[in-house]
Coordinates of C-alpha atoms in Angstrom, one line a residue:
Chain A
X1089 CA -19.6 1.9 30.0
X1090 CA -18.1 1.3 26.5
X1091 CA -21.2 0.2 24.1
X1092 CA -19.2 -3.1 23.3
X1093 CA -19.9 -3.7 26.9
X1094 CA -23.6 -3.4 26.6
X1095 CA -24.2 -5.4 23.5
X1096 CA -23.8 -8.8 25.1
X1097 CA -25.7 -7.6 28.3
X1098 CA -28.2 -6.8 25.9
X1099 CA -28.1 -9.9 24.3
X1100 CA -28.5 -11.9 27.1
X1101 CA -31.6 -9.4 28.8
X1102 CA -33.2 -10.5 25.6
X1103 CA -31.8 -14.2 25.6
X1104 CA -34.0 -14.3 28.7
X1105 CA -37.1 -12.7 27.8
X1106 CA -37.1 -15.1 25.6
X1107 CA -36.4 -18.2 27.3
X1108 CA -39.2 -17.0 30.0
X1109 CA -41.9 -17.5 27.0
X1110 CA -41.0 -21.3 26.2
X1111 CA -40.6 -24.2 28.1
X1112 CA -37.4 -24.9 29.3
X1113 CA -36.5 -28.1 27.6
X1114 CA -37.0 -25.9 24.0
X1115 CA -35.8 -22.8 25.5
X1116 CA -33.5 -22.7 28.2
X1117 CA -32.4 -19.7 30.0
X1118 CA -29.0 -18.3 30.0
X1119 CA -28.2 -19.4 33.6
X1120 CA -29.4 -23.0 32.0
X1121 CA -26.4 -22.6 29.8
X1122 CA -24.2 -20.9 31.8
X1123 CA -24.3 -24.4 34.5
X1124 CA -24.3 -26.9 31.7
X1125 CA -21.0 -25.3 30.1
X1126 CA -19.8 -24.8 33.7
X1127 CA -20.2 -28.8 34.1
X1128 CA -19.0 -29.3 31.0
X1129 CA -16.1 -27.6 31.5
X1130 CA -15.5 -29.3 35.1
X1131 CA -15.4 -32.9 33.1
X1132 CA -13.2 -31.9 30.8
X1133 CA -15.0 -32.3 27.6
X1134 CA -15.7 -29.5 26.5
X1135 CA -12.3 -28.1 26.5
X1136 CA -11.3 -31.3 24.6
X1137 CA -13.4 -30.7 22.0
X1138 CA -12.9 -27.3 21.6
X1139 CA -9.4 -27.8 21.2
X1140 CA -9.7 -30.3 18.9
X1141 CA -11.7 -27.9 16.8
X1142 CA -9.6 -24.9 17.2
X1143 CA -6.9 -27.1 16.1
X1144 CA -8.4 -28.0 13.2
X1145 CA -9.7 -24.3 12.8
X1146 CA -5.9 -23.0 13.6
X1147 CA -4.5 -25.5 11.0
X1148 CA -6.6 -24.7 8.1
X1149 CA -6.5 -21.0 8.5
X1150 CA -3.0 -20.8 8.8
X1151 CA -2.5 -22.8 5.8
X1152 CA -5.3 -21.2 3.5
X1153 CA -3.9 -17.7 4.5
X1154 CA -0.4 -18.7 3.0
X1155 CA -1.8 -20.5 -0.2
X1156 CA -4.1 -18.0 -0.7
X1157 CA -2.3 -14.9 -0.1
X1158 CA 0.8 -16.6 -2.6
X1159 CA -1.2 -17.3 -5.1
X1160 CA -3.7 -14.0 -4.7
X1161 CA -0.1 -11.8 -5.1
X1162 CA 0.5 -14.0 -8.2
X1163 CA -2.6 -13.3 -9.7
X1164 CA -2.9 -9.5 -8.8
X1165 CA 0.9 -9.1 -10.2
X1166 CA 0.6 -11.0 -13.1
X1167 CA -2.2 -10.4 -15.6
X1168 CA -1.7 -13.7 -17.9
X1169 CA -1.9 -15.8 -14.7
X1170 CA -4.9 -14.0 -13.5
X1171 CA -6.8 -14.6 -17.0
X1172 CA -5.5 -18.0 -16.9
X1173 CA -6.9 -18.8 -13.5
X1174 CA -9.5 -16.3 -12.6
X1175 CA -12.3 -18.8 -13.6
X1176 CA -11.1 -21.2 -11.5
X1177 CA -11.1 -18.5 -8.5
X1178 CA -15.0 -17.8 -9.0
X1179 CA -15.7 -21.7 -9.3
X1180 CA -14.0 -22.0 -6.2
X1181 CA -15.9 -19.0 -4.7
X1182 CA -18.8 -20.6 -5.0
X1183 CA -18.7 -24.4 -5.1
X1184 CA -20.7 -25.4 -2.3
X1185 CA -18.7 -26.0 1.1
X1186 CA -20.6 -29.2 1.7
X1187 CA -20.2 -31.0 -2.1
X1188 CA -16.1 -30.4 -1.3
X1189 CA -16.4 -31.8 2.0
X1190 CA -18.8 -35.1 0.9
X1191 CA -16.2 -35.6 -1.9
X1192 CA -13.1 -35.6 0.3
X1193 CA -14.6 -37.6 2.2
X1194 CA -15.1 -40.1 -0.3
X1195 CA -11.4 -39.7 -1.7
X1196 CA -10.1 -39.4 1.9
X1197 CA -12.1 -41.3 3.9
X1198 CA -13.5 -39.6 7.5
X1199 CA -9.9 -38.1 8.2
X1200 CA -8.2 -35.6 9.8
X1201 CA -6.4 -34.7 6.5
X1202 CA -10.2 -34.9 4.6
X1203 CA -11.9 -32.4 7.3
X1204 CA -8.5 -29.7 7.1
X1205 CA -8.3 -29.8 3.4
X1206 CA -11.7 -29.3 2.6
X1207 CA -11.7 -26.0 5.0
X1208 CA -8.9 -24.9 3.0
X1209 CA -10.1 -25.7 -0.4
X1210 CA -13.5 -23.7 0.6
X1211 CA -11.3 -20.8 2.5
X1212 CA -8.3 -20.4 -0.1
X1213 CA -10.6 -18.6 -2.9
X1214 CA -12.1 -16.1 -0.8
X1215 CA -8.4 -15.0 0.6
X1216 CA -7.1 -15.2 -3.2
X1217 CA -9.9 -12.9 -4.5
X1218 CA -9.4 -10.2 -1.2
X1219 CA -5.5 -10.5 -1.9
X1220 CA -6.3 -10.0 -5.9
X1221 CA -7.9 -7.0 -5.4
X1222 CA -5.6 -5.5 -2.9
X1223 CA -2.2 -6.4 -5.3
X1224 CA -4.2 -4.7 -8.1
X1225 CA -4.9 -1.6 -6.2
X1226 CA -1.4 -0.9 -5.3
X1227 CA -0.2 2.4 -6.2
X1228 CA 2.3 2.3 -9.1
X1229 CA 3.5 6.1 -8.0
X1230 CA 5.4 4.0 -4.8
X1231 CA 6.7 1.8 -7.3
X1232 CA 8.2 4.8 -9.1
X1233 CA 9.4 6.4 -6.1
X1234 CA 10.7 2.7 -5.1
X1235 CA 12.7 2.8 -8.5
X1236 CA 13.9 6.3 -8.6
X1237 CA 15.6 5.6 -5.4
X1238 CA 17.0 2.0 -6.2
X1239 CA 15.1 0.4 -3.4
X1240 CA 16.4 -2.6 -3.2
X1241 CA 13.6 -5.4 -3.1
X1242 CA 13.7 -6.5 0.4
X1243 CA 13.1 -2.8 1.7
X1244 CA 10.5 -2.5 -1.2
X1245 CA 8.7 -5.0 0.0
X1246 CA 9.1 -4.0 3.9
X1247 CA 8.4 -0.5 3.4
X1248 CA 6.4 -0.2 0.4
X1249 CA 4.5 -3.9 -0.1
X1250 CA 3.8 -5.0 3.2
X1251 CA 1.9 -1.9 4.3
X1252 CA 0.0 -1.6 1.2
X1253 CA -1.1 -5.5 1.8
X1254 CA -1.4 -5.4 5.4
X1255 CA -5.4 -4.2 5.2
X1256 CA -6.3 -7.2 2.8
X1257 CA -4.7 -9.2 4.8
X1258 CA -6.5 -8.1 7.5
X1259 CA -9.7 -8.4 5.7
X1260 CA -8.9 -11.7 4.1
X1261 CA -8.1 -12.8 7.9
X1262 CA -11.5 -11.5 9.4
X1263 CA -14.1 -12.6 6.6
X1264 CA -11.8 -16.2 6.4
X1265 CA -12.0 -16.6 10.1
X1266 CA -15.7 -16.5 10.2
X1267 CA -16.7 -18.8 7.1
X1268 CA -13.7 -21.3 8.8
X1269 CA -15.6 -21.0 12.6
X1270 CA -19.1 -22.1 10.5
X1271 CA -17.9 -24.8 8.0
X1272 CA -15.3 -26.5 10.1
X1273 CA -18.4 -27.2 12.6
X1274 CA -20.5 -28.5 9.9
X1275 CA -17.9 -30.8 8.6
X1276 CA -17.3 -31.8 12.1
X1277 CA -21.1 -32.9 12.4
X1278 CA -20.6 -34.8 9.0
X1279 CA -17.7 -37.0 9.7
X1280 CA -15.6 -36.5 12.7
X1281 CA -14.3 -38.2 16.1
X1282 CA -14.8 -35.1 17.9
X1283 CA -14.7 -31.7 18.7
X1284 CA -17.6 -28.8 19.0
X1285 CA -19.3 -29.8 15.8
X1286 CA -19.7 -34.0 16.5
X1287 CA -20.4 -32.9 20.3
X1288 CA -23.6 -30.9 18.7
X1289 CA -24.8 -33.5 16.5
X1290 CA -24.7 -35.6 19.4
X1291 CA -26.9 -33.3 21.4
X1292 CA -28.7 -32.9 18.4
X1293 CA -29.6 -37.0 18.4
X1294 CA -31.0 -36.6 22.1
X1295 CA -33.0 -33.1 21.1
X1296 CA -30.5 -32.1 23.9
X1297 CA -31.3 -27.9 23.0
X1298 CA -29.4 -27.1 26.8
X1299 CA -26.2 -28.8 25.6
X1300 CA -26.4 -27.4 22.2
X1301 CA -26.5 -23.6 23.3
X1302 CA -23.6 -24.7 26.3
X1303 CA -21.3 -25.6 22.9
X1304 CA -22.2 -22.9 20.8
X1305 CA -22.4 -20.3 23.6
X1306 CA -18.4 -21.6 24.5
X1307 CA -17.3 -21.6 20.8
X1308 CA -19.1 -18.2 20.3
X1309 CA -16.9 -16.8 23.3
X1310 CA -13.8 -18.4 22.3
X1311 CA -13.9 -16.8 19.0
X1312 CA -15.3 -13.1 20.8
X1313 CA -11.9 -13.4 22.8
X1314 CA -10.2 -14.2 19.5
X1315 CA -11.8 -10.9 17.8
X1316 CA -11.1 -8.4 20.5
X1317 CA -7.7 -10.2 21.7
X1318 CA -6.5 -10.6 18.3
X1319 CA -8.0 -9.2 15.2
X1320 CA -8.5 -5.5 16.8
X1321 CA -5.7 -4.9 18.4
X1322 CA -4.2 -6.3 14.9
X1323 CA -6.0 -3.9 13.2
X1324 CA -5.6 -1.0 15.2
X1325 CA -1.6 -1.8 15.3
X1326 CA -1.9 -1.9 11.0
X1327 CA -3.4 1.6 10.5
X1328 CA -1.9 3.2 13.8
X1329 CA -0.6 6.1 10.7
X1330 CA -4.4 7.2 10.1
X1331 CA -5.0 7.9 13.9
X1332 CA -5.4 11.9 13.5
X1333 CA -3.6 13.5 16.7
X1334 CA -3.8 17.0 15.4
Chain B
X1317 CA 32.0 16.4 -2.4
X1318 CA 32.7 16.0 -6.1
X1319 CA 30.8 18.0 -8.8
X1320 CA 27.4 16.2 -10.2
X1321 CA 27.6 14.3 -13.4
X1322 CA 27.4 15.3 -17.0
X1323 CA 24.2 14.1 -19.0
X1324 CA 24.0 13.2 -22.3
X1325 CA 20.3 13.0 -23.8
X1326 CA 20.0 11.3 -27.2
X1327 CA 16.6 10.3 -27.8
X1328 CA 15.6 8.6 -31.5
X1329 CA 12.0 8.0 -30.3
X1330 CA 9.8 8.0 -27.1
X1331 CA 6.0 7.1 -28.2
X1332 CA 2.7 6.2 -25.5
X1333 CA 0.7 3.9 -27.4
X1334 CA -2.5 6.6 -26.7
X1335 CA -0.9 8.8 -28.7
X1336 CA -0.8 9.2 -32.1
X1337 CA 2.4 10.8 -32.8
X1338 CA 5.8 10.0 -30.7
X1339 CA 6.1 12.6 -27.7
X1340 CA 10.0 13.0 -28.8
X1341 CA 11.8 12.2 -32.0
X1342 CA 15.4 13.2 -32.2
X1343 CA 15.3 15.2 -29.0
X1344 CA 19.4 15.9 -27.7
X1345 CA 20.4 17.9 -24.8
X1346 CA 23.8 17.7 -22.9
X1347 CA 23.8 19.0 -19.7
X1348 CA 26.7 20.2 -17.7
X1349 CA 28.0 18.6 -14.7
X1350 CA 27.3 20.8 -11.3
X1351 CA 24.7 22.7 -13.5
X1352 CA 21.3 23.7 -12.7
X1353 CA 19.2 23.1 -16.0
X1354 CA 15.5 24.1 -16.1
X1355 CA 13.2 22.2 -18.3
X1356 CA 10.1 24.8 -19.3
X1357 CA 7.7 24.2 -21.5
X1358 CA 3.7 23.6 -22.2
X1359 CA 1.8 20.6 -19.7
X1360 CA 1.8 17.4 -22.1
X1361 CA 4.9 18.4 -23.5
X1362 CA 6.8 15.2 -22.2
X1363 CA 9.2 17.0 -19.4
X1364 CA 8.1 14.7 -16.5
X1365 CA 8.5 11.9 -18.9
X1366 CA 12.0 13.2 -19.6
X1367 CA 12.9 13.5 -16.1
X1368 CA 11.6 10.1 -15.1
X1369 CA 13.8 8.5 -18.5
X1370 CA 16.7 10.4 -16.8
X1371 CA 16.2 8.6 -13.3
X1372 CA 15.8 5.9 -15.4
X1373 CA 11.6 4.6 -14.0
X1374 CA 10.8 5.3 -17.9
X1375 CA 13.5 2.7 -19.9
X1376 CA 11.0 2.5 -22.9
X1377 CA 12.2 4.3 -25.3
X1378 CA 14.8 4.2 -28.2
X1379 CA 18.0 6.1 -28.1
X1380 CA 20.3 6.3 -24.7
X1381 CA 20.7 8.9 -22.0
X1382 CA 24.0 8.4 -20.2
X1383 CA 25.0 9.7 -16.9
X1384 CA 28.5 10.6 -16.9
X1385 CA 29.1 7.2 -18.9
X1386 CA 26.7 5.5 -17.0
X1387 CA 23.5 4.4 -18.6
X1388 CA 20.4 6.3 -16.8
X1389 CA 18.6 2.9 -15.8
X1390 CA 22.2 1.7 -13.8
X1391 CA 22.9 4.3 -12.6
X1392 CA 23.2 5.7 -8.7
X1393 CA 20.1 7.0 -7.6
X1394 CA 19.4 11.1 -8.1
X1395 CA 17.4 12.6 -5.6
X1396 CA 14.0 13.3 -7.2
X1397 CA 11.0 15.3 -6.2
X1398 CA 8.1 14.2 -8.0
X1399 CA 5.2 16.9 -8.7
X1400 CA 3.6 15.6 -5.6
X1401 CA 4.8 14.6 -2.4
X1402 CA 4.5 11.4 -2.8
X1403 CA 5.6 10.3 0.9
X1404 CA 4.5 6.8 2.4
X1405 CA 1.7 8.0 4.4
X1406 CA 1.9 4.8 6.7
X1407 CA 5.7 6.4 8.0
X1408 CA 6.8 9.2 9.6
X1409 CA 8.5 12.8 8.2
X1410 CA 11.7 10.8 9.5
X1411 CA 10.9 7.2 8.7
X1412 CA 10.2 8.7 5.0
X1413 CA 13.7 10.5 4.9
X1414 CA 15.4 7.0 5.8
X1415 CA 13.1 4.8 3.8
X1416 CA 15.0 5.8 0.5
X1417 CA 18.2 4.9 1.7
X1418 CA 19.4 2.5 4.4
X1419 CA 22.4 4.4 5.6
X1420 CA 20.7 7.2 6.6
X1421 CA 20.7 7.8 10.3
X1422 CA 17.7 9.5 12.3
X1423 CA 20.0 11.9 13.2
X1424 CA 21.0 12.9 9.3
X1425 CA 17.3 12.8 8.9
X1426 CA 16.2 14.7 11.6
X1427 CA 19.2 17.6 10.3
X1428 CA 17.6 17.4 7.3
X1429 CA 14.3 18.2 8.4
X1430 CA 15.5 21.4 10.2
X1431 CA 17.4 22.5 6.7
X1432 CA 13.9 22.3 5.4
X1433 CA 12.4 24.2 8.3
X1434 CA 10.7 21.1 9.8
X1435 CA 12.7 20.7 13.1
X1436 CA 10.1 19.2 15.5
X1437 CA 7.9 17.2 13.1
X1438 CA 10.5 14.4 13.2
X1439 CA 7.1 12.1 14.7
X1440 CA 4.4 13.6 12.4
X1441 CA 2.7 11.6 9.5
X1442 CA 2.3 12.9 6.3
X1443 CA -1.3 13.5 7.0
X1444 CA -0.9 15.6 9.7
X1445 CA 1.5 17.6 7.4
X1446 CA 0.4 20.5 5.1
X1447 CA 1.0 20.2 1.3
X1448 CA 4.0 22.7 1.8
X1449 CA 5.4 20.8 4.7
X1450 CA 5.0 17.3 2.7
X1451 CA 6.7 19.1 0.0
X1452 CA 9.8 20.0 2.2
X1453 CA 9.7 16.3 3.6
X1454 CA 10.3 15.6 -0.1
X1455 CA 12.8 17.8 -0.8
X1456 CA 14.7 16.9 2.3
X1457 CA 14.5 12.9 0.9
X1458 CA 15.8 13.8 -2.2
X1459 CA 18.9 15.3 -0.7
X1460 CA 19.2 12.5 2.0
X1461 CA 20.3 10.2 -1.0
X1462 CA 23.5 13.0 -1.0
X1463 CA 22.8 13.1 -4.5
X1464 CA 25.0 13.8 -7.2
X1465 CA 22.2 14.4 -9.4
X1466 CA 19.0 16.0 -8.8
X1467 CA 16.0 15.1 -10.6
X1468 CA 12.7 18.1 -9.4
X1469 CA 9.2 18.0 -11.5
X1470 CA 7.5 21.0 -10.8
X1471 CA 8.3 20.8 -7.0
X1472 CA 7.0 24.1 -6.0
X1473 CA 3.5 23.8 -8.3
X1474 CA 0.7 24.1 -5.8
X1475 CA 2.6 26.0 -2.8
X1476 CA 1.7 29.4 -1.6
X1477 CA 3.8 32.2 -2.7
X1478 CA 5.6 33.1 0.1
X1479 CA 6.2 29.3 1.1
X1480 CA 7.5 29.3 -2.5
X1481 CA 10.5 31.9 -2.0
X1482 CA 11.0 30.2 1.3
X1483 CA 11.5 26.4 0.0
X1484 CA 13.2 27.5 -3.1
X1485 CA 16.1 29.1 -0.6
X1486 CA 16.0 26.2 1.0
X1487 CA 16.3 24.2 -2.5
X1488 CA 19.0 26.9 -3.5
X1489 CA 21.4 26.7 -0.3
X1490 CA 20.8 22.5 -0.8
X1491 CA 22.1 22.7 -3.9
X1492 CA 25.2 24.8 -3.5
X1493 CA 26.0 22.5 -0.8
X1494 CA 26.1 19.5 -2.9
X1495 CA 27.2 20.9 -6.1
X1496 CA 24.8 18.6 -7.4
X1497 CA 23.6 18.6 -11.2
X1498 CA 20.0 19.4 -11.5
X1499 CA 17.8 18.8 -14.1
X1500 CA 14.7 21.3 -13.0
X1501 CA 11.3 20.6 -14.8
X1502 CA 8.7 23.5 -14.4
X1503 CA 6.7 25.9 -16.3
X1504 CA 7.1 28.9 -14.6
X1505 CA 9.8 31.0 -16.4
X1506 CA 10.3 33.4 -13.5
X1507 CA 11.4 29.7 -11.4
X1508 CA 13.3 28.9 -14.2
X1509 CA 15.1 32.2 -13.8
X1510 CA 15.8 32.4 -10.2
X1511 CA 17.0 29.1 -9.8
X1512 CA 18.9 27.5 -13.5
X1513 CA 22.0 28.7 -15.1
X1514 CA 20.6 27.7 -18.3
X1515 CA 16.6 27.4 -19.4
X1516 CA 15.6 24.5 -22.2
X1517 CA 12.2 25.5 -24.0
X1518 CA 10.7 22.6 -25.1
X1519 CA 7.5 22.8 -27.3
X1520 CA 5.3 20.8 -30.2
X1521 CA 4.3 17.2 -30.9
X1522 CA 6.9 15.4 -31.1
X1523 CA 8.7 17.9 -28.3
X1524 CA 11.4 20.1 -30.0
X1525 CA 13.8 22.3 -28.2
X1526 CA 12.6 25.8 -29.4
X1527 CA 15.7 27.8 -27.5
X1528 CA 18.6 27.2 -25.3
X1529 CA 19.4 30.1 -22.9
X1530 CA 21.9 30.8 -20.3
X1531 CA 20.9 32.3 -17.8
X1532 CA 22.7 35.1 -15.5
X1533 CA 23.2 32.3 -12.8
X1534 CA 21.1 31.6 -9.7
X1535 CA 19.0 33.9 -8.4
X1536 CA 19.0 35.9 -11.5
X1537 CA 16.0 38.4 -12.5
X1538 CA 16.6 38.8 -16.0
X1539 CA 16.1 35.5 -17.8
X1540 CA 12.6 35.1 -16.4
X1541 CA 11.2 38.0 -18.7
X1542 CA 13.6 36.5 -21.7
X1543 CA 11.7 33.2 -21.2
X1544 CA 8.4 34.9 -20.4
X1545 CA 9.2 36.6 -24.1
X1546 CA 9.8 33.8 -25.7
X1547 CA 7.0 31.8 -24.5
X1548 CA 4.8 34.9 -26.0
X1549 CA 6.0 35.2 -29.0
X1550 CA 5.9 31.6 -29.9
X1551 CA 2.7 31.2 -27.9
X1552 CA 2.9 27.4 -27.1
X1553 CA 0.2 25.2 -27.5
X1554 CA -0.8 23.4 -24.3
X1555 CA -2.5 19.7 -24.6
X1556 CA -4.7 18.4 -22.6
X1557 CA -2.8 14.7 -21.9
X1558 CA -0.7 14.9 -18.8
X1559 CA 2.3 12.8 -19.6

């Protein structure tokens, strides 16, 4: 049995032990879990809100990924923009994900538009640092042998850029996905009109631990079929070339 | 197919800011069309950075190099073997042939590959290749552009002998099948001598041409101890700056 397999069987032997040493209402057991996101399910609110969250979650990943990846090529190409802007990359890095979201907020109102752009504004700096550093990395010897050979730039770019970007990509997509998965759920909880994070801090009113694990046990899945659906097969497909098969 | 082009190298000045003193001043060198010229000289001397102004990667410099009335930097592409491989190691032995030129068709690639001795290996990364098998891919690239000129820096550095005698006939039968001008860099007279009809010694800081021999034509034996001779009795200094 694969050990990828095992993990989460693990997980849930311990999940268990566990939930046998508190009382249930603190602690419930995974089968607990299992039949509230079963009944959950069955209503129909749970996949409501998770879709309204993976919307949101799709939305803002999609768009940081372009933003980010634009301006990280920008930067990593062109040294003058990077000194001119690199300050405001590490000020983005680390303003705190909640003081964006409270200010939008404020400007925005609780909107759709407030919650999406302030996962973007906290995503789009971590993507434009990972894309910096890939563009600067770049070996200039393919740009020689590009320009030796008159490459024209589409088939530079196909054969020569793409693949050399494809792992930050890849990495910008990974580490982005999971800071998106956390702070789209927090800014859910602070202003929202639904989805997995405003279904939590509703359970969270009632101390309603049972429907809290059912939500995050559900999201936690979704995104676990996202990784190995997704992302892995993405990544094995990118560097398929370093498979040895001598 | 028609004979390669003519060259006509008229450098005033090529300097690196690192360097205290330009790597050429007044440097001028035709070179015949359809000839086979061999650039020999110390490491640091500038011959890969000649090469790469004659492709035309290297356009900082003052003073023109003009392929048969061409400027270098418009010109068509020369087929050029760098000093290593240097093969996209996310593509295939084939893929890499094609990559440098759109018209190319697997099957052109996959003939060139068995020129070079690599029938079979059509599928293989460059990983999976040995350095003399990369080297091959490389040499097969260069003539998949069906160059007119042909642009090599030190392409056999690094191989084992006897893979050296066999890529060079390989490199030798290329070439009289193209009738392609080649500008050979290396610093190894004996290469110099098997495979140029004429041997430039370049030497000093700024580089200077220190002799101009013809050689008895490809293949020939006696040029490599005249250049071996020369090198002696002048006894170039090598730097240390790879350029």
């Amino acid at each position: 049995m694969p050990w990828e397999l095992i993990s989460p069987i693990l997980l849930l032997v311990v999940w268990q032990a566990l939930a046998m040493l508190f009382p249930g209402r603190l602690f419930p057991t995974p089968i607990a879990v299992a039949q509230q996101i079963w009944t959950a399910t069955v209503s129909g609110k749970l996949l409501a809100d998770m879709a309204k969250t993976l919307t949101r979650a799709g939305i803002a990943f999609a768009i940081s990924m372009g933003i980010g990846i634009a301006i990280g090529i920008v930067l990593g190409r062109i040294r003058l923009a990077d000194r001119l802007f690199s300050t405001w990359v590490i000020i983005g890095l680390n303003l705190p994900a909640i003081v964006i979201a409270i200010v939008l907020y404020i400007w925005l109102g609780l909107t759709e538009v407030a919650l999406i752009l302030a996962v973007i504004v906290n995503k789009v700096p971590l993507v434009i640092a990972t894309i910096r550093e890939g563009v600067r990395s770049f070996s200039r010897d393919y740009d020689e042998l590009a320009r030796a050979y008159r490459m024209p730039l589409g088939r530079r770019l196909r054969l020569i850029f793409v693949p050399q970007l494809t792992p930050y990509v890849l990495a910008a997509a990974r580490t982005g996905l999971s800071l998106i998965w956390k702070i789209v759920l927090v800014f859910e909880v602070l202003g929202s009109d639904g989805g997995v994070g405003f279904r939590i801090s509703e359970f969270f009113q009632f101390f309603d631990i049972k429907g809290i694990l059912a939500y995050t046990t559900a999201f936690i899945l979704v995104v676990l079929v996202f990784e190995y659906g997704i992302m892995r097969p993405l990544e094995r497909s990118a560097v398929k070339w370093r498979t040895d098969r001598s | 197919m028609a004979d390669g082009p003519q060259l006509n190298i008229d450098i005033v000045a090529k300097r690196f800011a690192v360097l205290p003193v330009p790597l050429m001043v007044d440097l001028h060198l035709e070179v015949a069309a359809a000839s086979v010229v061999a650039l020999v000289g110390p490491s640091g001397v500038g011959k890969s950075t000649l090469l790469r102004m004659i492709a035309g990667i290297d356009t900082d410099f003052a003073g023109t190099i003009v392929i048969d009335g061409v400027p270098a930097a418009t010109a068509p592409p020369a087929g050029f073997v760098f000093q290593d491989a240097r093969l996209l190691p996310w593509l295939t032995a084939e893929a890499n042939i094609r990559a440098v030129r759109e018209a190319t068709t697997p099957a052109e690639a996959r003939d060139l590959l068995g020129r070079v001795g690599l029938a079979g290996y059509e599928n293989a990364y460059p990983h999976e290749l040995s350095g003399g098998m990369q080297r091959r891919v490389a040499l097969a690239r260069a003539f998949s552009v069906n160059p007119r000129l042909l642009l090599l820096d030190e392409p056999f550095v690094s191989l084992d002998r006897h893979l050296v005698t066999e890529v060079q006939q390989v490199f030798l039968d290329l070439v009289r099948d193209t009738s392609a001008t080649v500008v050979l860099v290396t610093h190894l007279p004996e290469d110099a001598a098997r495979l140029a009809d004429r041997a430039i010694l370049l030497t000093g800081q700024p580089a200077r041409i220190i002799a101009d021999i013809v050689l008895p034509g490809l293949r020939g034996t006696r040029g490599a101890a005249e250049i071996s001779r020369l090198i002696d009795e002048i006894a170039l200094p090598s730097s240390e700056t790879a350029l």
